[in-house]
Amino acid sequence: MEERRPLLELTGATVRFGADTAIDAVDFRLFPGEVHSLMGENGAGKSTLIKAITGALPLDEGALTLDGEHVHFSSPQDAQRAGISTVYQEIDLLPNVSVAENIALGREPRRLGVIDWRTMRSEARAVLADLGLDIDPASLLGTHSLAVQQLVAIARAISTDVKVLVLDEPTSSLDVDEVAELFRVVRDLTRRGVAVLFVSHFIDQVYELCDRVTVLRDGRLVGEYLTNELLRIELVQAMLGRTAASLDAKTRAEVDPTMPREPYLSARGVTVGNGIRDADVDMIEGEVLGVAGLLGSGRTELARAITGADRVSAGIIRIAGREQHGMHPQRAINLGVVYSSENRRTEGIIADLSVLDNITLALQAEEGVFRRIRPDRRRELAMSWVEALDIRPPDLDRPAGTLSGGNQQKLLLARLLALSPRVLVLDEPTRGIDVGAKVEVQNLVGELADNGLSVMFISAELEEVLRVGNRVTILRDGRIVDTLPSSMLTVDSLLALVARPEEIDG
Amino acid sequence: MTAIDTRPKPAETFASRYSTFLRRRASLMPTLSAVVILIALLIGARVRFANFLSPGNLSALLLDNAYLIVLAVGLTLVIITGGIDLSVGSVMAFTGILCASLLAQGLPAFLVVPIMLVGGALIGLLIGVLVQYFNVQPFIASLAGLFLARGLAFVVSLSSIRVEDPAILWLQRTRWSVGGWYITPTGIIALLVVAIAFFVMHWTRFGRTVYAIGGSEQSARLMGLDVARTKVLVYVISGVCGGLAGLLLTAYSGAGYPRNGIGTELDAIAAVVIGGTLLTGGTGYVLGSLIGVLVYGTIKKLISFMGAEQSWMQIIIGALLLVFIVVQRLIVARSQRRGR
């Protein structure tokens, strides 16, 4: 295997942004027919490396060879023409045109200069069938779920003569079955000699799918390993550069069950359309309530319902002992109930505003226009949160959009915590952030609960829910299946509950 | 999530066909509601005025609004990209007065007409370049175009100039009739513009790129579509349509007048929106804009039949616009919910 010539080889790659060096003399190779994972913490230079390969960023130093020939890409289209296709985490497709067009546009079949719709649709149907997708190619993309849109993006990438397929976090919006489907497709492609660069934060998935791993840290190459010769602990160590022992999240202390406490927020029979039906939730101070469930099980709907983000069609929500009618986010905030959306980028941080503004935004809104927080007080406040949550880099004037995912999440937490909330509802706070930052966020949640906050922690990762939550609420198909103390659950039993509870007695 | 799994093979029931239609053509709903409104208007007018639906009256609808149809078509393209062109009314006035002036100076019509179209195209080009390469908001860039064109119109002449050229007047005076129905060359030009635009929007890469830009400019660029060229070109096309509308209006009124078409850009925008084009871009149809102009024209005619004040026209159009924008918002909100 080592003797083969790499399909794509990057040597001594260096990319600088002004004075910052994003990647420094990194070597990277990709063999035909292999799945290669690029691992590293946020800010390690993964995305910069990907962009250098796909032509989105120019190399300041170093050389790229494809099939033994030196190449230079000045745009993503250049790279595409050379056979390097990319599927990004954020879906880059057009919701307002048909699925077929999303696959074919830019190289659509034409007859006499006119678009040949019939051929376009049948070609699209064939590519989709290759992926095991049976959807109407003439339907508008926007009418499909995010997962299907993701697969359409992959269909687009493989519908050309693809040599190298770059998948940047392709699984973050897919559920278990869809991930399996995607892996089947990827393996199929590798059999045809396609080299796949697979970037994912899910270490399990990396081990399941990848032949080889390249690890980056702080813009430098740590090493290239064969997956089956590398222990997980070694991989994590390589990524973090510290011993894995310090990584272990603290296990949360059991809340004393003999001391029943009045819930600060309690919901009874909460229903929002078909998203969540007849849900009972108690949020107790000093406790983390984990929420587990598959995508579409009503996790987000539950969170949005109890925080007033969505109108409740039935049910009662009591906060601080009083029944609340006509809840809306502002009222919820006044009552100390704050919500952090799973869509960090679109419903969370404001990318163009500075770290300072992002932190103090909600607080100023709460205070009102006429009671301006003094600028020095504002900076002091923001700085204290930046330090408390260890937001890096600790630069208040940096646009929030330039921070890594993990730090953006912490920034969002800082904004909410500045409101001194009683109930904190976190919807997938660790999605799309790396292992190190994940553990930091988990520990932070634990500390907050220890300080008397009531936290709802929603995550797709069952292990995480179990580790962070004192109790775990299990959702399936829009209903709460059960709420159990996490000490009574294991990952396997939780998985069984999340998947098919009829066969198991809770 | 039932996303991947196979939809059951649709038996050809009405329900499944309806849902397939919705998935494919959800964006057609506002346009269909415009058709419904047009039909309702015509029926209502027929009930009130027995002679409203006479062939002569309906034929005049096309004749009276030919220039507006042409303007609306050009504007539709711009709006689908997510832009706006406020200059169209002024461009129409400028090219119209330019036409009358050049003809009065003895230039032959076969030279004057290309000059008008090129004049419109140049103003469109200016707006397009400002929008694409100088990152100026379309609203501001085309506002600059509006003032420029209006100013140029006054430079050409401060007062109305009569047009005597037989070729230009022929466009309006010739009537080919069948039964009581008739059509003028101006009407044919307007319908031809609609037909060409329809073809371009649905069967060429340029047209699909226009839709793609409206969906997401960034994605369109990543797909390797020529975003820059397309964006400039839609403004150029809108300018050419402005020039052509200037020709039609000059033929229609038999004169050029520098104050023509003040506020016409807003009528055109109203017609486009009523025809089902989303102001946020991405969805819309030129045929819808044709329907929108016809709705507009019918209301106008209906009010003159009733002998009511023309100010009612503005109120009714305003109310209709409001209804349409609300309907569109609902449709957009619904499709977003489904996408989640």
mmCIF file with all atom_site columns, N, CA and C in Angstrom, chain B residues 242-302:
data_model
loop_
_atom_site.group_PDB
_atom_site.id
_atom_site.type_symbol
_atom_site.label_atom_id
_atom_site.label_alt_id
_atom_site.label_comp_id
_atom_site.label_asym_id
_atom_site.label_entity_id
_atom_site.label_seq_id
_atom_site.pdbx_PDB_ins_code
_atom_site.Cartn_x
_atom_site.Cartn_y
_atom_site.Cartn_z
_atom_site.occupancy
_atom_site.B_iso_or_equiv
_atom_site.pdbx_formal_charge
_atom_site.auth_seq_id
_atom_site.auth_comp_id
_atom_site.auth_asym_id
_atom_site.auth_atom_id
_atom_site.pdbx_PDB_model_num
ATOM 1   N N  . GLY B 1 242 ? -36.780 48.769 -21.081 1.00 0.00 ? 242 GLY B N  1
ATOM 2   C CA . GLY B 1 242 ? -37.162 50.164 -20.874 1.00 0.00 ? 242 GLY B CA 1
ATOM 3   C C  . GLY B 1 242 ? -37.164 50.912 -22.197 1.00 0.00 ? 242 GLY B C  1
ATOM 4   N N  . GLY B 1 243 ? -36.111 50.699 -23.009 1.00 0.00 ? 243 GLY B N  1
ATOM 5   C CA . GLY B 1 243 ? -36.024 51.342 -24.318 1.00 0.00 ? 243 GLY B CA 1
ATOM 6   C C  . GLY B 1 243 ? -37.162 50.925 -25.232 1.00 0.00 ? 243 GLY B C  1
ATOM 7   N N  . LEU B 1 244 ? -37.457 49.615 -25.198 1.00 0.00 ? 244 LEU B N  1
ATOM 8   C CA . LEU B 1 244 ? -38.529 49.097 -26.046 1.00 0.00 ? 244 LEU B CA 1
ATOM 9   C C  . LEU B 1 244 ? -39.880 49.659 -25.589 1.00 0.00 ? 244 LEU B C  1
ATOM 10  N N  . ALA B 1 245 ? -40.046 49.746 -24.275 1.00 0.00 ? 245 ALA B N  1
ATOM 11  C CA . ALA B 1 245 ? -41.290 50.305 -23.743 1.00 0.00 ? 245 ALA B CA 1
ATOM 12  C C  . ALA B 1 245 ? -41.413 51.769 -24.171 1.00 0.00 ? 245 ALA B C  1
ATOM 13  N N  . GLY B 1 246 ? -40.258 52.478 -24.231 1.00 0.00 ? 246 GLY B N  1
ATOM 14  C CA . GLY B 1 246 ? -40.262 53.857 -24.712 1.00 0.00 ? 246 GLY B CA 1
ATOM 15  C C  . GLY B 1 246 ? -40.797 53.932 -26.129 1.00 0.00 ? 246 GLY B C  1
ATOM 16  N N  . LEU B 1 247 ? -40.376 52.984 -26.956 1.00 0.00 ? 247 LEU B N  1
ATOM 17  C CA . LEU B 1 247 ? -40.864 52.938 -28.337 1.00 0.00 ? 247 LEU B CA 1
ATOM 18  C C  . LEU B 1 247 ? -42.379 52.707 -28.368 1.00 0.00 ? 247 LEU B C  1
ATOM 19  N N  . LEU B 1 248 ? -42.841 51.736 -27.572 1.00 0.00 ? 248 LEU B N  1
ATOM 20  C CA . LEU B 1 248 ? -44.258 51.392 -27.580 1.00 0.00 ? 248 LEU B CA 1
ATOM 21  C C  . LEU B 1 248 ? -45.101 52.562 -27.068 1.00 0.00 ? 248 LEU B C  1
ATOM 22  N N  . LEU B 1 249 ? -44.602 53.214 -26.028 1.00 0.00 ? 249 LEU B N  1
ATOM 23  C CA . LEU B 1 249 ? -45.373 54.314 -25.460 1.00 0.00 ? 249 LEU B CA 1
ATOM 24  C C  . LEU B 1 249 ? -45.422 55.508 -26.429 1.00 0.00 ? 249 LEU B C  1
ATOM 25  N N  . THR B 1 250 ? -44.283 55.743 -27.104 1.00 0.00 ? 250 THR B N  1
ATOM 26  C CA . THR B 1 250 ? -44.252 56.834 -28.077 1.00 0.00 ? 250 THR B CA 1
ATOM 27  C C  . THR B 1 250 ? -45.233 56.560 -29.212 1.00 0.00 ? 250 THR B C  1
ATOM 28  N N  . ALA B 1 251 ? -45.247 55.322 -29.670 1.00 0.00 ? 251 ALA B N  1
ATOM 29  C CA . ALA B 1 251 ? -46.183 54.959 -30.728 1.00 0.00 ? 251 ALA B CA 1
ATOM 30  C C  . ALA B 1 251 ? -47.618 55.113 -30.234 1.00 0.00 ? 251 ALA B C  1
ATOM 31  N N  . TYR B 1 252 ? -47.828 54.704 -28.962 1.00 0.00 ? 252 TYR B N  1
ATOM 32  C CA . TYR B 1 252 ? -49.165 54.711 -28.386 1.00 0.00 ? 252 TYR B CA 1
ATOM 33  C C  . TYR B 1 252 ? -49.698 56.135 -28.245 1.00 0.00 ? 252 TYR B C  1
ATOM 34  N N  . SER B 1 253 ? -48.821 57.027 -27.758 1.00 0.00 ? 253 SER B N  1
ATOM 35  C CA . SER B 1 253 ? -49.298 58.384 -27.500 1.00 0.00 ? 253 SER B CA 1
ATOM 36  C C  . SER B 1 253 ? -49.011 59.324 -28.662 1.00 0.00 ? 253 SER B C  1
ATOM 37  N N  . GLY B 1 254 ? -48.250 58.851 -29.645 1.00 0.00 ? 254 GLY B N  1
ATOM 38  C CA . GLY B 1 254 ? -47.965 59.676 -30.813 1.00 0.00 ? 254 GLY B CA 1
ATOM 39  C C  . GLY B 1 254 ? -47.066 60.853 -30.509 1.00 0.00 ? 254 GLY B C  1
ATOM 40  N N  . ALA B 1 255 ? -46.385 60.801 -29.354 1.00 0.00 ? 255 ALA B N  1
ATOM 41  C CA . ALA B 1 255 ? -45.507 61.901 -29.004 1.00 0.00 ? 255 ALA B CA 1
ATOM 42  C C  . ALA B 1 255 ? -44.514 61.438 -27.950 1.00 0.00 ? 255 ALA B C  1
ATOM 43  N N  . GLY B 1 256 ? -43.398 62.176 -27.861 1.00 0.00 ? 256 GLY B N  1
ATOM 44  C CA . GLY B 1 256 ? -42.477 61.938 -26.759 1.00 0.00 ? 256 GLY B CA 1
ATOM 45  C C  . GLY B 1 256 ? -42.679 63.035 -25.728 1.00 0.00 ? 256 GLY B C  1
ATOM 46  N N  . TYR B 1 257 ? -42.584 62.688 -24.444 1.00 0.00 ? 257 TYR B N  1
ATOM 47  C CA . TYR B 1 257 ? -42.817 63.670 -23.411 1.00 0.00 ? 257 TYR B CA 1
ATOM 48  C C  . TYR B 1 257 ? -41.900 63.349 -22.237 1.00 0.00 ? 257 TYR B C  1
ATOM 49  N N  . PRO B 1 258 ? -41.072 64.309 -21.786 1.00 0.00 ? 258 PRO B N  1
ATOM 50  C CA . PRO B 1 258 ? -40.066 63.972 -20.769 1.00 0.00 ? 258 PRO B CA 1
ATOM 51  C C  . PRO B 1 258 ? -40.660 63.637 -19.406 1.00 0.00 ? 258 PRO B C  1
ATOM 52  N N  . ARG B 1 259 ? -41.950 63.964 -19.185 1.00 0.00 ? 259 ARG B N  1
ATOM 53  C CA . ARG B 1 259 ? -42.544 63.635 -17.886 1.00 0.00 ? 259 ARG B CA 1
ATOM 54  C C  . ARG B 1 259 ? -43.323 62.328 -17.919 1.00 0.00 ? 259 ARG B C  1
ATOM 55  N N  . ASN B 1 260 ? -43.208 61.630 -19.047 1.00 0.00 ? 260 ASN B N  1
ATOM 56  C CA . ASN B 1 260 ? -43.878 60.337 -19.133 1.00 0.00 ? 260 ASN B CA 1
ATOM 57  C C  . ASN B 1 260 ? -43.354 59.377 -18.057 1.00 0.00 ? 260 ASN B C  1
ATOM 58  N N  . GLY B 1 261 ? -44.223 58.484 -17.637 1.00 0.00 ? 261 GLY B N  1
ATOM 59  C CA . GLY B 1 261 ? -43.750 57.349 -16.840 1.00 0.00 ? 261 GLY B CA 1
ATOM 60  C C  . GLY B 1 261 ? -43.218 57.704 -15.473 1.00 0.00 ? 261 GLY B C  1
ATOM 61  N N  . ILE B 1 262 ? -43.648 58.833 -14.899 1.00 0.00 ? 262 ILE B N  1
ATOM 62  C CA . ILE B 1 262 ? -43.265 59.102 -13.506 1.00 0.00 ? 262 ILE B CA 1
ATOM 63  C C  . ILE B 1 262 ? -44.098 58.177 -12.625 1.00 0.00 ? 262 ILE B C  1
ATOM 64  N N  . GLY B 1 263 ? -43.443 57.343 -11.872 1.00 0.00 ? 263 GLY B N  1
ATOM 65  C CA . GLY B 1 263 ? -44.164 56.380 -11.033 1.00 0.00 ? 263 GLY B CA 1
ATOM 66  C C  . GLY B 1 263 ? -44.482 55.079 -11.732 1.00 0.00 ? 263 GLY B C  1
ATOM 67  N N  . THR B 1 264 ? -44.171 55.004 -13.038 1.00 0.00 ? 264 THR B N  1
ATOM 68  C CA . THR B 1 264 ? -44.482 53.764 -13.751 1.00 0.00 ? 264 THR B CA 1
ATOM 69  C C  . THR B 1 264 ? -43.664 52.594 -13.221 1.00 0.00 ? 264 THR B C  1
ATOM 70  N N  . GLU B 1 265 ? -42.423 52.870 -12.733 1.00 0.00 ? 265 GLU B N  1
ATOM 71  C CA . GLU B 1 265 ? -41.614 51.785 -12.181 1.00 0.00 ? 265 GLU B CA 1
ATOM 72  C C  . GLU B 1 265 ? -42.351 51.103 -11.030 1.00 0.00 ? 265 GLU B C  1
ATOM 73  N N  . LEU B 1 266 ? -43.123 51.914 -10.284 1.00 0.00 ? 266 LEU B N  1
ATOM 74  C CA . LEU B 1 266 ? -43.852 51.328 -9.155  1.00 0.00 ? 266 LEU B CA 1
ATOM 75  C C  . LEU B 1 266 ? -45.039 50.502 -9.642  1.00 0.00 ? 266 LEU B C  1
ATOM 76  N N  . ASP B 1 267 ? -45.706 50.993 -10.706 1.00 0.00 ? 267 ASP B N  1
ATOM 77  C CA . ASP B 1 267 ? -46.779 50.184 -11.310 1.00 0.00 ? 267 ASP B CA 1
ATOM 78  C C  . ASP B 1 267 ? -46.217 48.849 -11.769 1.00 0.00 ? 267 ASP B C  1
ATOM 79  N N  . ALA B 1 268 ? -45.043 48.915 -12.406 1.00 0.00 ? 268 ALA B N  1
ATOM 80  C CA . ALA B 1 268 ? -44.445 47.692 -12.927 1.00 0.00 ? 268 ALA B CA 1
ATOM 81  C C  . ALA B 1 268 ? -44.091 46.746 -11.789 1.00 0.00 ? 268 ALA B C  1
ATOM 82  N N  . ILE B 1 269 ? -43.520 47.291 -10.713 1.00 0.00 ? 269 ILE B N  1
ATOM 83  C CA . ILE B 1 269 ? -43.177 46.439 -9.565  1.00 0.00 ? 269 ILE B CA 1
ATOM 84  C C  . ILE B 1 269 ? -44.443 45.807 -8.997  1.00 0.00 ? 269 ILE B C  1
ATOM 85  N N  . ALA B 1 270 ? -45.511 46.619 -8.896  1.00 0.00 ? 270 ALA B N  1
ATOM 86  C CA . ALA B 1 270 ? -46.779 46.099 -8.376  1.00 0.00 ? 270 ALA B CA 1
ATOM 87  C C  . ALA B 1 270 ? -47.274 44.953 -9.245  1.00 0.00 ? 270 ALA B C  1
ATOM 88  N N  . ALA B 1 271 ? -47.202 45.135 -10.568 1.00 0.00 ? 271 ALA B N  1
ATOM 89  C CA . ALA B 1 271 ? -47.683 44.096 -11.470 1.00 0.00 ? 271 ALA B CA 1
ATOM 90  C C  . ALA B 1 271 ? -46.858 42.822 -11.305 1.00 0.00 ? 271 ALA B C  1
ATOM 91  N N  . VAL B 1 272 ? -45.545 42.985 -11.170 1.00 0.00 ? 272 VAL B N  1
ATOM 92  C CA . VAL B 1 272 ? -44.670 41.822 -11.026 1.00 0.00 ? 272 VAL B CA 1
ATOM 93  C C  . VAL B 1 272 ? -44.995 41.069 -9.732  1.00 0.00 ? 272 VAL B C  1
ATOM 94  N N  . VAL B 1 273 ? -45.204 41.819 -8.655  1.00 0.00 ? 273 VAL B N  1
ATOM 95  C CA . VAL B 1 273 ? -45.488 41.183 -7.368  1.00 0.00 ? 273 VAL B CA 1
ATOM 96  C C  . VAL B 1 273 ? -46.855 40.500 -7.402  1.00 0.00 ? 273 VAL B C  1
ATOM 97  N N  . ILE B 1 274 ? -47.853 41.187 -7.980  1.00 0.00 ? 274 ILE B N  1
ATOM 98  C CA . ILE B 1 274 ? -49.172 40.579 -8.085  1.00 0.00 ? 274 ILE B CA 1
ATOM 99  C C  . ILE B 1 274 ? -49.081 39.312 -8.925  1.00 0.00 ? 274 ILE B C  1
ATOM 100 N N  . GLY B 1 275 ? -48.190 39.308 -9.902  1.00 0.00 ? 275 GLY B N  1
ATOM 101 C CA . GLY B 1 275 ? -48.013 38.132 -10.755 1.00 0.00 ? 275 GLY B CA 1
ATOM 102 C C  . GLY B 1 275 ? -47.298 36.982 -10.077 1.00 0.00 ? 275 GLY B C  1
ATOM 103 N N  . GLY B 1 276 ? -46.911 37.161 -8.818  1.00 0.00 ? 276 GLY B N  1
ATOM 104 C CA . GLY B 1 276 ? -46.394 36.034 -8.061  1.00 0.00 ? 276 GLY B CA 1
ATOM 105 C C  . GLY B 1 276 ? -44.890 35.964 -7.933  1.00 0.00 ? 276 GLY B C  1
ATOM 106 N N  . THR B 1 277 ? -44.180 37.021 -8.300  1.00 0.00 ? 277 THR B N  1
ATOM 107 C CA . THR B 1 277 ? -42.730 37.012 -8.135  1.00 0.00 ? 277 THR B CA 1
ATOM 108 C C  . THR B 1 277 ? -42.372 37.508 -6.738  1.00 0.00 ? 277 THR B C  1
ATOM 109 N N  . LEU B 1 278 ? -41.500 36.753 -6.080  1.00 0.00 ? 278 LEU B N  1
ATOM 110 C CA . LEU B 1 278 ? -41.097 37.121 -4.728  1.00 0.00 ? 278 LEU B CA 1
ATOM 111 C C  . LEU B 1 278 ? -40.066 38.239 -4.774  1.00 0.00 ? 278 LEU B C  1
ATOM 112 N N  . LEU B 1 279 ? -40.287 39.291 -3.997  1.00 0.00 ? 279 LEU B N  1
ATOM 113 C CA . LEU B 1 279 ? -39.325 40.399 -3.997  1.00 0.00 ? 279 LEU B CA 1
ATOM 114 C C  . LEU B 1 279 ? -37.980 39.984 -3.419  1.00 0.00 ? 279 LEU B C  1
ATOM 115 N N  . THR B 1 280 ? -37.959 38.901 -2.655  1.00 0.00 ? 280 THR B N  1
ATOM 116 C CA . THR B 1 280 ? -36.695 38.433 -2.096  1.00 0.00 ? 280 THR B CA 1
ATOM 117 C C  . THR B 1 280 ? -35.882 37.643 -3.114  1.00 0.00 ? 280 THR B C  1
ATOM 118 N N  . GLY B 1 281 ? -36.471 37.388 -4.285  1.00 0.00 ? 281 GLY B N  1
ATOM 119 C CA . GLY B 1 281 ? -35.742 36.702 -5.333  1.00 0.00 ? 281 GLY B CA 1
ATOM 120 C C  . GLY B 1 281 ? -35.920 35.193 -5.288  1.00 0.00 ? 281 GLY B C  1
ATOM 121 N N  . GLY B 1 282 ? -35.530 34.550 -6.383  1.00 0.00 ? 282 GLY B N  1
ATOM 122 C CA . GLY B 1 282 ? -35.539 33.095 -6.406  1.00 0.00 ? 282 GLY B CA 1
ATOM 123 C C  . GLY B 1 282 ? -36.760 32.477 -7.041  1.00 0.00 ? 282 GLY B C  1
ATOM 124 N N  . THR B 1 283 ? -37.930 33.103 -6.870  1.00 0.00 ? 283 THR B N  1
ATOM 125 C CA . THR B 1 283 ? -39.112 32.552 -7.507  1.00 0.00 ? 283 THR B CA 1
ATOM 126 C C  . THR B 1 283 ? -39.892 33.636 -8.234  1.00 0.00 ? 283 THR B C  1
ATOM 127 N N  . GLY B 1 284 ? -40.474 33.228 -9.345  1.00 0.00 ? 284 GLY B N  1
ATOM 128 C CA . GLY B 1 284 ? -41.265 34.157 -10.129 1.00 0.00 ? 284 GLY B CA 1
ATOM 129 C C  . GLY B 1 284 ? -41.317 33.688 -11.567 1.00 0.00 ? 284 GLY B C  1
ATOM 130 N N  . TYR B 1 285 ? -42.287 34.212 -12.285 1.00 0.00 ? 285 TYR B N  1
ATOM 131 C CA . TYR B 1 285 ? -42.489 33.803 -13.678 1.00 0.00 ? 285 TYR B CA 1
ATOM 132 C C  . TYR B 1 285 ? -42.819 35.018 -14.516 1.00 0.00 ? 285 TYR B C  1
ATOM 133 N N  . VAL B 1 286 ? -42.272 35.077 -15.738 1.00 0.00 ? 286 VAL B N  1
ATOM 134 C CA . VAL B 1 286 ? -42.618 36.200 -16.599 1.00 0.00 ? 286 VAL B CA 1
ATOM 135 C C  . VAL B 1 286 ? -44.084 36.124 -17.008 1.00 0.00 ? 286 VAL B C  1
ATOM 136 N N  . LEU B 1 287 ? -44.603 34.903 -17.169 1.00 0.00 ? 287 LEU B N  1
ATOM 137 C CA . LEU B 1 287 ? -46.034 34.787 -17.499 1.00 0.00 ? 287 LEU B CA 1
ATOM 138 C C  . LEU B 1 287 ? -46.879 35.354 -16.365 1.00 0.00 ? 287 LEU B C  1
ATOM 139 N N  . GLY B 1 288 ? -46.408 35.149 -15.138 1.00 0.00 ? 288 GLY B N  1
ATOM 140 C CA . GLY B 1 288 ? -47.098 35.717 -13.985 1.00 0.00 ? 288 GLY B CA 1
ATOM 141 C C  . GLY B 1 288 ? -47.152 37.230 -14.075 1.00 0.00 ? 288 GLY B C  1
ATOM 142 N N  . SER B 1 289 ? -46.020 37.813 -14.518 1.00 0.00 ? 289 SER B N  1
ATOM 143 C CA . SER B 1 289 ? -45.999 39.264 -14.635 1.00 0.00 ? 289 SER B CA 1
ATOM 144 C C  . SER B 1 289 ? -46.970 39.757 -15.699 1.00 0.00 ? 289 SER B C  1
ATOM 145 N N  . LEU B 1 290 ? -47.119 38.979 -16.782 1.00 0.00 ? 290 LEU B N  1
ATOM 146 C CA . LEU B 1 290 ? -48.126 39.314 -17.793 1.00 0.00 ? 290 LEU B CA 1
ATOM 147 C C  . LEU B 1 290 ? -49.510 39.341 -17.145 1.00 0.00 ? 290 LEU B C  1
ATOM 148 N N  . ILE B 1 291 ? -49.791 38.296 -16.354 1.00 0.00 ? 291 ILE B N  1
ATOM 149 C CA . ILE B 1 291 ? -51.077 38.241 -15.651 1.00 0.00 ? 291 ILE B CA 1
ATOM 150 C C  . ILE B 1 291 ? -51.210 39.458 -14.720 1.00 0.00 ? 291 ILE B C  1
ATOM 151 N N  . GLY B 1 292 ? -50.125 39.762 -14.027 1.00 0.00 ? 292 GLY B N  1
ATOM 152 C CA . GLY B 1 292 ? -50.136 40.901 -13.107 1.00 0.00 ? 292 GLY B CA 1
ATOM 153 C C  . GLY B 1 292 ? -50.505 42.195 -13.813 1.00 0.00 ? 292 GLY B C  1
ATOM 154 N N  . VAL B 1 293 ? -49.907 42.415 -14.994 1.00 0.00 ? 293 VAL B N  1
ATOM 155 C CA . VAL B 1 293 ? -50.231 43.628 -15.756 1.00 0.00 ? 293 VAL B CA 1
ATOM 156 C C  . VAL B 1 293 ? -51.696 43.607 -16.179 1.00 0.00 ? 293 VAL B C  1
ATOM 157 N N  . LEU B 1 294 ? -52.185 42.434 -16.569 1.00 0.00 ? 294 LEU B N  1
ATOM 158 C CA . LEU B 1 294 ? -53.586 42.352 -16.998 1.00 0.00 ? 294 LEU B CA 1
ATOM 159 C C  . LEU B 1 294 ? -54.532 42.633 -15.835 1.00 0.00 ? 294 LEU B C  1
ATOM 160 N N  . VAL B 1 295 ? -54.179 42.132 -14.638 1.00 0.00 ? 295 VAL B N  1
ATOM 161 C CA . VAL B 1 295 ? -54.990 42.443 -13.447 1.00 0.00 ? 295 VAL B CA 1
ATOM 162 C C  . VAL B 1 295 ? -55.020 43.956 -13.244 1.00 0.00 ? 295 VAL B C  1
ATOM 163 N N  . TYR B 1 296 ? -53.822 44.521 -13.312 1.00 0.00 ? 296 TYR B N  1
ATOM 164 C CA . TYR B 1 296 ? -53.671 45.956 -13.134 1.00 0.00 ? 296 TYR B CA 1
ATOM 165 C C  . TYR B 1 296 ? -54.525 46.722 -14.143 1.00 0.00 ? 296 TYR B C  1
ATOM 166 N N  . GLY B 1 297 ? -54.387 46.315 -15.431 1.00 0.00 ? 297 GLY B N  1
ATOM 167 C CA . GLY B 1 297 ? -55.128 46.995 -16.499 1.00 0.00 ? 297 GLY B CA 1
ATOM 168 C C  . GLY B 1 297 ? -56.632 46.844 -16.348 1.00 0.00 ? 297 GLY B C  1
ATOM 169 N N  . THR B 1 298 ? -57.055 45.644 -15.924 1.00 0.00 ? 298 THR B N  1
ATOM 170 C CA . THR B 1 298 ? -58.490 45.398 -15.778 1.00 0.00 ? 298 THR B CA 1
ATOM 171 C C  . THR B 1 298 ? -59.080 46.290 -14.687 1.00 0.00 ? 298 THR B C  1
ATOM 172 N N  . ILE B 1 299 ? -58.355 46.371 -13.561 1.00 0.00 ? 299 ILE B N  1
ATOM 173 C CA . ILE B 1 299 ? -58.857 47.219 -12.472 1.00 0.00 ? 299 ILE B CA 1
ATOM 174 C C  . ILE B 1 299 ? -58.988 48.662 -12.957 1.00 0.00 ? 299 ILE B C  1
ATOM 175 N N  . LYS B 1 300 ? -57.962 49.108 -13.679 1.00 0.00 ? 300 LYS B N  1
ATOM 176 C CA . LYS B 1 300 ? -57.949 50.474 -14.173 1.00 0.00 ? 300 LYS B CA 1
ATOM 177 C C  . LYS B 1 300 ? -59.157 50.724 -15.081 1.00 0.00 ? 300 LYS B C  1
ATOM 178 N N  . LYS B 1 301 ? -59.398 49.777 -15.986 1.00 0.00 ? 301 LYS B N  1
ATOM 179 C CA . LYS B 1 301 ? -60.493 49.914 -16.933 1.00 0.00 ? 301 LYS B CA 1
ATOM 180 C C  . LYS B 1 301 ? -61.831 49.877 -16.207 1.00 0.00 ? 301 LYS B C  1
ATOM 181 N N  . LEU B 1 302 ? -61.896 48.961 -15.235 1.00 0.00 ? 302 LEU B N  1
ATOM 182 C CA . LEU B 1 302 ? -63.135 48.788 -14.486 1.00 0.00 ? 302 LEU B CA 1
ATOM 183 C C  . LEU B 1 302 ? -63.506 50.097 -13.782 1.00 0.00 ? 302 LEU B C  1
#
